Each structure stands twice: as C-alpha cells, then as structure tokens.
Coordinates of N, CA and C in Angstrom, one line a residue:
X1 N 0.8 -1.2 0.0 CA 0.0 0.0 0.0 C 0.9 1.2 0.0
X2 N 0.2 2.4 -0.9 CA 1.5 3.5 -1.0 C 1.3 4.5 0.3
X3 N 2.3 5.3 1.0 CA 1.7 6.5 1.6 C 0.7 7.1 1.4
X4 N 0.2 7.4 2.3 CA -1.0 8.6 2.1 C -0.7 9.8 1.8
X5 N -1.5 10.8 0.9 CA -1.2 11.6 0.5 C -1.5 12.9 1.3
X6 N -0.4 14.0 2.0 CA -0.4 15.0 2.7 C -1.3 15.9 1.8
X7 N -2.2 16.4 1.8 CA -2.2 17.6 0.6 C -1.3 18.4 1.1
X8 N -1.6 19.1 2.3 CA -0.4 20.5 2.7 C 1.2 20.2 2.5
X9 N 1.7 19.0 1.9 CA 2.6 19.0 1.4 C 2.7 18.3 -0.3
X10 N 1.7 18.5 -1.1 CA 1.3 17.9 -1.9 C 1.4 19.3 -3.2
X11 N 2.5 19.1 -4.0 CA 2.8 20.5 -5.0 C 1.7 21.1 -5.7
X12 N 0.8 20.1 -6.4 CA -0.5 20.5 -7.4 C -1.1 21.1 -6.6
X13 N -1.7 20.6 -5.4 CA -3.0 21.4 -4.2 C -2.3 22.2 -3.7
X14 N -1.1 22.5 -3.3 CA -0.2 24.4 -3.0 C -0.7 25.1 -3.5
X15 N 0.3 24.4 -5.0 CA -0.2 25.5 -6.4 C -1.5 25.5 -6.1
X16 N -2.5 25.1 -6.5 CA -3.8 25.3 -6.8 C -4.6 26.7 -5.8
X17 N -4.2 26.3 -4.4 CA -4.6 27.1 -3.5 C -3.8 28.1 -3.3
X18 N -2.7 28.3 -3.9 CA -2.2 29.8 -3.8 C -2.8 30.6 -4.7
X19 N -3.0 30.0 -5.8 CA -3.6 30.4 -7.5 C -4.9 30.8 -6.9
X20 N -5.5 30.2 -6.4 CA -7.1 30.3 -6.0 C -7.1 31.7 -4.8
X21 N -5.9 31.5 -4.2 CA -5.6 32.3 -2.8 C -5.7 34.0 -3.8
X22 N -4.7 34.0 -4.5 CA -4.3 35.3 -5.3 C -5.4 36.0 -6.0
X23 N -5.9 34.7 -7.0 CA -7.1 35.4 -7.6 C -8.2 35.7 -7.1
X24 N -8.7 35.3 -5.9 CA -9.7 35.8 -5.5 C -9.6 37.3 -4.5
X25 N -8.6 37.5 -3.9 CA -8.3 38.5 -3.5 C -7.8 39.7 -5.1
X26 N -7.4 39.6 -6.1 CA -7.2 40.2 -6.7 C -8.9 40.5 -7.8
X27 N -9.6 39.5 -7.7 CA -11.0 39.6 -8.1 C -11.8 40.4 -7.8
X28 N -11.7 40.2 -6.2 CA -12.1 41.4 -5.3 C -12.6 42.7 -5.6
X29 N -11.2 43.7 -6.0 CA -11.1 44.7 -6.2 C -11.8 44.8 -7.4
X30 N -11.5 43.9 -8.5 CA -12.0 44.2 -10.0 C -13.4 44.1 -9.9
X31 N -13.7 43.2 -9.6 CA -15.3 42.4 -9.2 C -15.9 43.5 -9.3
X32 N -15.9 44.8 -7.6 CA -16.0 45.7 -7.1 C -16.6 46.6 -7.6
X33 N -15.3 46.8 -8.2 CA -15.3 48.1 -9.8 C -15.7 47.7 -10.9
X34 N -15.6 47.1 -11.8 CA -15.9 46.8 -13.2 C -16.7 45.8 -13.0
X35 N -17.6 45.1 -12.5 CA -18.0 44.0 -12.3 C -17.3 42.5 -13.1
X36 N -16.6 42.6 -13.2 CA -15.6 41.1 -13.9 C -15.4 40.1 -12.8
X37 N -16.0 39.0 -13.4 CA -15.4 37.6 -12.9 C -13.8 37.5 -13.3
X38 N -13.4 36.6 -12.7 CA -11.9 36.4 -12.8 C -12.0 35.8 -14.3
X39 N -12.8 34.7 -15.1 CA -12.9 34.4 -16.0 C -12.9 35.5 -17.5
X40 N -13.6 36.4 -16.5 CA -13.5 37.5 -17.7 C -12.7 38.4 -17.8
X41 N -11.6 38.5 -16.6 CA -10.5 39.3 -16.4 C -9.6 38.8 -17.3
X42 N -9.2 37.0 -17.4 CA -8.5 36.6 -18.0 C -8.4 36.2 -19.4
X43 N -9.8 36.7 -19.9 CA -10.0 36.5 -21.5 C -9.8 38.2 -21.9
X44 N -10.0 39.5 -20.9 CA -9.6 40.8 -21.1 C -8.2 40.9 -21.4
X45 N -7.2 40.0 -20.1 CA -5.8 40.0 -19.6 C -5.3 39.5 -21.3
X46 N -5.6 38.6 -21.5 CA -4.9 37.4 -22.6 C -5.5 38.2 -23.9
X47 N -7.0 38.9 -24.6 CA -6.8 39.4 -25.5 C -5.9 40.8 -25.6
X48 N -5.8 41.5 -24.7 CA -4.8 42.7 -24.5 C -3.6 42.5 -25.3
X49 N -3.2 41.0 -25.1 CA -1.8 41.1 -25.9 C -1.7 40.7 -26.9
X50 N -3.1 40.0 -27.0 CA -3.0 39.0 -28.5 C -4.0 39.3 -28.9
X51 N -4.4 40.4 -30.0 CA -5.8 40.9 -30.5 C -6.3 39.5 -31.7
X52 N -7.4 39.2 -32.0 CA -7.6 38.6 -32.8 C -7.4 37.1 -32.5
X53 N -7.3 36.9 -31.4 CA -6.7 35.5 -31.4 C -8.7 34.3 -31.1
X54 N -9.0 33.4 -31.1 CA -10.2 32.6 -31.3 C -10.2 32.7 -29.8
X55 N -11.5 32.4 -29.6 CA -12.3 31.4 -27.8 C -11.2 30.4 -27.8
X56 N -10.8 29.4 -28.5 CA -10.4 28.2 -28.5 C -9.2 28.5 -28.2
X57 N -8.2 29.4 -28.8 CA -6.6 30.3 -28.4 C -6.9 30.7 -27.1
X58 N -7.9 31.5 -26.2 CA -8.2 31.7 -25.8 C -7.8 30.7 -24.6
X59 N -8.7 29.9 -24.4 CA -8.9 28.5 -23.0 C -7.1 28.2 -23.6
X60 N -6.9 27.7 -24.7 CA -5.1 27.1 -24.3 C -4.3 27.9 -23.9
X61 N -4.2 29.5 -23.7 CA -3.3 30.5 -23.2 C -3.5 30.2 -21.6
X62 N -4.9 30.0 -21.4 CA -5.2 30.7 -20.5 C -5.4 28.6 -19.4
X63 N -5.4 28.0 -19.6 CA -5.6 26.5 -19.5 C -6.9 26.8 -18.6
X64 N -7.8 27.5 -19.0 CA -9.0 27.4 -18.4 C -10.1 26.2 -19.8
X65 N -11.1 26.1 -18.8 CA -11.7 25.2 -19.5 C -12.9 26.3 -20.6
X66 N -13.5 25.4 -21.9 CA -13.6 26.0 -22.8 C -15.2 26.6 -22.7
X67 N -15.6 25.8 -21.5 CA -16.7 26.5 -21.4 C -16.8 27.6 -20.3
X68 N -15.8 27.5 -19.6 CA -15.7 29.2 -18.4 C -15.0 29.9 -19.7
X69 N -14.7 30.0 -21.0 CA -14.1 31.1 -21.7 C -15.2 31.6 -22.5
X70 N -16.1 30.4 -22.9 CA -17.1 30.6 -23.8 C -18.2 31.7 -23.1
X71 N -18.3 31.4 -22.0 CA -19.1 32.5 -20.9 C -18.7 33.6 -20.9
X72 N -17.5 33.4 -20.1 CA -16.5 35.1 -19.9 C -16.7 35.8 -21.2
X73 N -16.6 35.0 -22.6 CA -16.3 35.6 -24.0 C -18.1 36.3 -24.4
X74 N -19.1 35.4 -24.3 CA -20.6 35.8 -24.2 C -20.9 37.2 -23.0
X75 N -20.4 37.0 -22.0 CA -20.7 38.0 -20.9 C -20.2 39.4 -21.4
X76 N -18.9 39.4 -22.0 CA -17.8 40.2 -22.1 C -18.6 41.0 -23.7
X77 N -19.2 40.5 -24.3 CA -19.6 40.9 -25.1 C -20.9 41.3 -25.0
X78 N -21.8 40.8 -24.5 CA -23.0 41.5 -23.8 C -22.9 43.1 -23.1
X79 N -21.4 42.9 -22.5 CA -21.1 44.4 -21.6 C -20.6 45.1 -22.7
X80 N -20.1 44.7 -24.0 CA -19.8 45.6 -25.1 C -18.0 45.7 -24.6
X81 N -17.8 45.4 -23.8 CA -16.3 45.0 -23.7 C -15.2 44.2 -24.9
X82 N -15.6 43.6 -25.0 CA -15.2 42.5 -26.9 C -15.7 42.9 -28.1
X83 N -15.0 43.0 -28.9 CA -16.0 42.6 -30.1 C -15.7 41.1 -31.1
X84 N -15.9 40.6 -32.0 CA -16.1 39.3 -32.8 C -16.3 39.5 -34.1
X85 N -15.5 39.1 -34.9 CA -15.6 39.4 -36.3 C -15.2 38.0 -36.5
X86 N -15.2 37.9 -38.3 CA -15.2 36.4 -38.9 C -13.7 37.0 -39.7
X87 N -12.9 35.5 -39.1 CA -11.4 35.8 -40.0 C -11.7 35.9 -40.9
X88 N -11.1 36.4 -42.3 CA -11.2 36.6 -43.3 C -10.0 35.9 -44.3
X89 N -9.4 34.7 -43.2 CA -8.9 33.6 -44.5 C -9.5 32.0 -43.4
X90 N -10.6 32.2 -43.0 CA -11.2 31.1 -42.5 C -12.7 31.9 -41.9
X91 N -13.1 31.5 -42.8 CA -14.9 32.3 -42.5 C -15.2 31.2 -41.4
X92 N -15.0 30.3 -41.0 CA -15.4 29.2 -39.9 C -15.1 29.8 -38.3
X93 N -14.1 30.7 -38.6 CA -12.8 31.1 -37.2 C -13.3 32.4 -37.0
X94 N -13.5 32.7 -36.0 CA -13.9 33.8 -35.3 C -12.9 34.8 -34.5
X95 N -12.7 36.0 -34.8 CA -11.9 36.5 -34.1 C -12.4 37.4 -32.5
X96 N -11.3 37.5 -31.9 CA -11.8 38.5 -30.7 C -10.5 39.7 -29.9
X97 N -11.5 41.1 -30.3 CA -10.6 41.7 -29.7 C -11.3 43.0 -28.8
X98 N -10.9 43.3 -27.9 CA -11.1 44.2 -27.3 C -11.9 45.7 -27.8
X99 N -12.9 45.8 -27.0 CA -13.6 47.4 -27.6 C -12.9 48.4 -27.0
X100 N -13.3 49.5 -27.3 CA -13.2 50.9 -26.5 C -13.3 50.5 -25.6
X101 N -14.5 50.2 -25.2 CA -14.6 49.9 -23.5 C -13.8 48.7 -23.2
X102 N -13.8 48.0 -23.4 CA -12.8 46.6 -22.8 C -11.3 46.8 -22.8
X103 N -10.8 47.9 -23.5 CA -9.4 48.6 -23.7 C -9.8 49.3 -22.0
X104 N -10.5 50.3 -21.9 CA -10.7 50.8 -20.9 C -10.6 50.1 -18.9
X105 N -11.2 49.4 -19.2 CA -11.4 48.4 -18.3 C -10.5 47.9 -18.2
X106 N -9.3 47.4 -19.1 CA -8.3 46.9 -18.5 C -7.3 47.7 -18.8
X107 N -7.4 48.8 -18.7 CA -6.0 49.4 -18.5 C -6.3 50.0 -16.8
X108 N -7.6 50.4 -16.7 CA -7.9 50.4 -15.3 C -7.8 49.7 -14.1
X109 N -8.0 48.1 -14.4 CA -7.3 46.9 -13.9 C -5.9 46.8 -13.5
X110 N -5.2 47.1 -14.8 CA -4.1 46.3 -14.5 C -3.4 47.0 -13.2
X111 N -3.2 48.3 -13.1 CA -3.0 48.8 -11.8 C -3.4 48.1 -10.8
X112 N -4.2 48.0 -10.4 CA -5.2 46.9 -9.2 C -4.0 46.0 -9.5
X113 N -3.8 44.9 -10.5 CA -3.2 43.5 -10.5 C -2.0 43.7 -10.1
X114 N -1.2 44.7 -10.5 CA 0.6 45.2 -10.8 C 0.4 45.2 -9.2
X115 N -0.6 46.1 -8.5 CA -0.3 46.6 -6.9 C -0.3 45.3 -6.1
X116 N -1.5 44.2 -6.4 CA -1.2 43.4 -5.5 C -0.3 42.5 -5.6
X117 N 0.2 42.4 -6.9 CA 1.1 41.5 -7.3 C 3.0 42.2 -6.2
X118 N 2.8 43.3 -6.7 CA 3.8 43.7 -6.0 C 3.9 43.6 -4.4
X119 N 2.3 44.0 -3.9 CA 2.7 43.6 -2.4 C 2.5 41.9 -2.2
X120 N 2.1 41.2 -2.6 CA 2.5 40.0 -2.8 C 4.1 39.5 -2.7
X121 N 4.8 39.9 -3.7 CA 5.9 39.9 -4.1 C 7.7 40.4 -3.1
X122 N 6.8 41.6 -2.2 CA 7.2 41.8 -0.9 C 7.3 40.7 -0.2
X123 N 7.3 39.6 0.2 CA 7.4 38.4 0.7 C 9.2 37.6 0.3
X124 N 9.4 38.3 -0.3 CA 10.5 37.4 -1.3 C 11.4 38.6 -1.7
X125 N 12.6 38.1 -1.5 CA 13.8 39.4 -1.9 C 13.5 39.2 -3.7
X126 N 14.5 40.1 -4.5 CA 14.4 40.1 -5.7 C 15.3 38.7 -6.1
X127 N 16.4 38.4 -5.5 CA 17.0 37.0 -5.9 C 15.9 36.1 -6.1
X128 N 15.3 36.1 -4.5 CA 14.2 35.0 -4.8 C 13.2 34.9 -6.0
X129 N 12.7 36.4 -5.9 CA 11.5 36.2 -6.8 C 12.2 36.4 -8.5
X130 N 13.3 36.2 -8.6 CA 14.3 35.7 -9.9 C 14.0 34.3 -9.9
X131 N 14.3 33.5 -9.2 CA 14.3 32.3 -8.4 C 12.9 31.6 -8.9
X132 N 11.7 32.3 -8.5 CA 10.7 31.8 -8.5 C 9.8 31.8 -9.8
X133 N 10.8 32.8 -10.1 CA 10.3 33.3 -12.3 C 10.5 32.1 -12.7
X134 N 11.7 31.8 -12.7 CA 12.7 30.8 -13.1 C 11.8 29.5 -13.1
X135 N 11.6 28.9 -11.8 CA 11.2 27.9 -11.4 C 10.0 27.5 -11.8
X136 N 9.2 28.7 -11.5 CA 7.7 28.3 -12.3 C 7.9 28.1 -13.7
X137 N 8.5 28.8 -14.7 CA 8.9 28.4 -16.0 C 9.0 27.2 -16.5
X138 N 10.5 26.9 -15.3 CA 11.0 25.2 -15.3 C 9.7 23.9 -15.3
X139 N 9.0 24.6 -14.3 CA 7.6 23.9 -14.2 C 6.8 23.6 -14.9
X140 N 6.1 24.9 -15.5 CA 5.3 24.9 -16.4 C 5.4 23.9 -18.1
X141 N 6.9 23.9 -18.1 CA 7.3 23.7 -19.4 C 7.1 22.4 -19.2
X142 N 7.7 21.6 -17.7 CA 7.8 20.0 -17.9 C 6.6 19.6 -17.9
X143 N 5.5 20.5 -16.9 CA 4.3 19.9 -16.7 C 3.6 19.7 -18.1
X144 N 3.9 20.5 -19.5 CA 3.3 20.4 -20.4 C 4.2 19.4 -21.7
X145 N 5.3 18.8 -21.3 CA 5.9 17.4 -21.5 C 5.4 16.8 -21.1
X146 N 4.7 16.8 -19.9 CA 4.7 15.2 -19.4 C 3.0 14.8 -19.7
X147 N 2.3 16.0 -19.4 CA 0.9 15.6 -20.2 C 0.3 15.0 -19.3
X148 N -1.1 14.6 -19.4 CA -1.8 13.9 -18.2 C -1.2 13.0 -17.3
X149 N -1.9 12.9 -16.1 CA -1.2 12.0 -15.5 C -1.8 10.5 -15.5
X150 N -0.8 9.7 -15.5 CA -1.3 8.3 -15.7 C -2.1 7.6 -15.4
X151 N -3.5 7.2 -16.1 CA -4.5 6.2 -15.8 C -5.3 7.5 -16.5
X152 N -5.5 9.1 -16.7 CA -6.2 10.4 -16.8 C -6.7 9.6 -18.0
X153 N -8.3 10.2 -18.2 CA -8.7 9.1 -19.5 C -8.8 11.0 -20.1
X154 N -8.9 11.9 -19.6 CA -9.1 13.2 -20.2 C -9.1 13.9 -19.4
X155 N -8.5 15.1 -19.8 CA -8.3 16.6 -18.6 C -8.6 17.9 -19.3
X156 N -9.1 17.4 -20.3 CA -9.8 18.6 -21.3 C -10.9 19.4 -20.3
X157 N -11.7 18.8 -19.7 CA -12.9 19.5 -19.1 C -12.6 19.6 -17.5
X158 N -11.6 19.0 -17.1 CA -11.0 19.0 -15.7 C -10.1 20.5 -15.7
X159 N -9.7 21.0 -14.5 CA -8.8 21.8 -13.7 C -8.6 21.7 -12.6
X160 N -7.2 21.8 -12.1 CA -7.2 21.5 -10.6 C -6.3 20.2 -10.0
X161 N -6.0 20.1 -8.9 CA -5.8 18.6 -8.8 C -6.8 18.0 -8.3

C-alpha cells in the first residue's frame, strides 16, 4: 500500500490554493469596480496582448476550460467589452478583440493586479522572486511534457488537482 497523501505537502493542491488564494483576492477589487469575474479578467488579460486570437486560443493560453471562456467571451460581449468578427482567411474562425470599452477596463485593472502583485511579491527578496520566475517556467514547461497524469482518461474538461 502506497503513503498517504499529505495535501499540505502535496505540490498540485499548493499551487492550486495559492492560485485560487491570489485570484480571489485580486478579483475582489475588479469584481467591485468593473464587475468582472476572474474568467473574464483573463480572456480581457490574454486578449490585450493578442488581438484577434479565437475562444479556443483563448482556453489554451489561459488552461481554463472551454466552457468558463465561452461565458466570460458571451458575458464580455453582452457588456460591449469584446468585439467578434469572422477571420477573413477562415470564415469558420472567429476572431476576438477588445472594444473601446474593454481597452478601458483593462488598463484600469491592471494597476489593481501590478499593486497586488507587487505587495504579494514583498514576501520574497528580488533573488528569490528571480528564483521563482525561473522555477515556475521550469515547471510549467515540464508539466506540459509530461501531459496527463497516468491512468487520466481526459483533462480537457477538468482543472485543478
């Protein structure tokens, strides 16, 4: 029989609850103000840099699932925040980029994110949080080598550990 599994020492459920820990306090503030879900902060966040990119580019940037993007992307557009046009070398593909207003909204944001990110970030000298760039990187890259974990019949519609 194998060990039992600590969560509080268990890397996925950390991450997970730090991730969960951050964003909801960072939600908070935006929530507050602009009424945005965190889902819809991060389809604002992720088209800011990439105009024109699909719902579907969209969930893989962002490894949320495709139906909390499809919402955020519906909601976001109902507020007039988005707009949607049809690519024009694939009439099938749909594009999405930010309105006037949805430009607005997150440039308003991002202040809120940079501030708590930074007092966050106070926790940790600058070596460290070099350290910690680094490391999550290291992470992120293997975790997407190594791909589901063994026996996973699909993690397409899953998140989390």
């Amino acid at each position: 029989m194998s060990a039992a599994l600590r969560l509080e020492q268990f890397l996925p459920y950390r991450l997970s609850v730090l991730a969960n820990t951050v964003s909801t306090a960072i939600a908070a503030a935006y929530s507050a103000q602009f009424g945005l879900s965190i889902p819809e902060w991060r389809v604002l966040a992720v088209l800011a840099g990439a105009p024109g990119i699909s719902a579907a580019e969209v969930a893989q940037r962002t490894a949320m699932d495709k139906v909390a993007v499809s919402r955020a992307v519906s909601a976001l557009l109902r507020a007039r925040r988005l707009e949607r046009s049809v690519a024009a070398n694939d009439r099938r593909r749909t594009q999405l980029r930010l309105s006037a207003e949805g430009r607005s909204v997150y440039r308003r944001v991002v202040p809120l994110a940079r501030q708590y990110e930074s007092q966050l970030l106070q926790a940790l000298s600058p070596v460290d949080q070099a350290a910690l760039h680094r490391m999550l990187d290291k992470l992120q890259d293997h975790a997407g080598r190594l791909g589901p974990a063994p026996g996973t019949v699909s993690t397409a519609s899953r998140r989390g550990p």
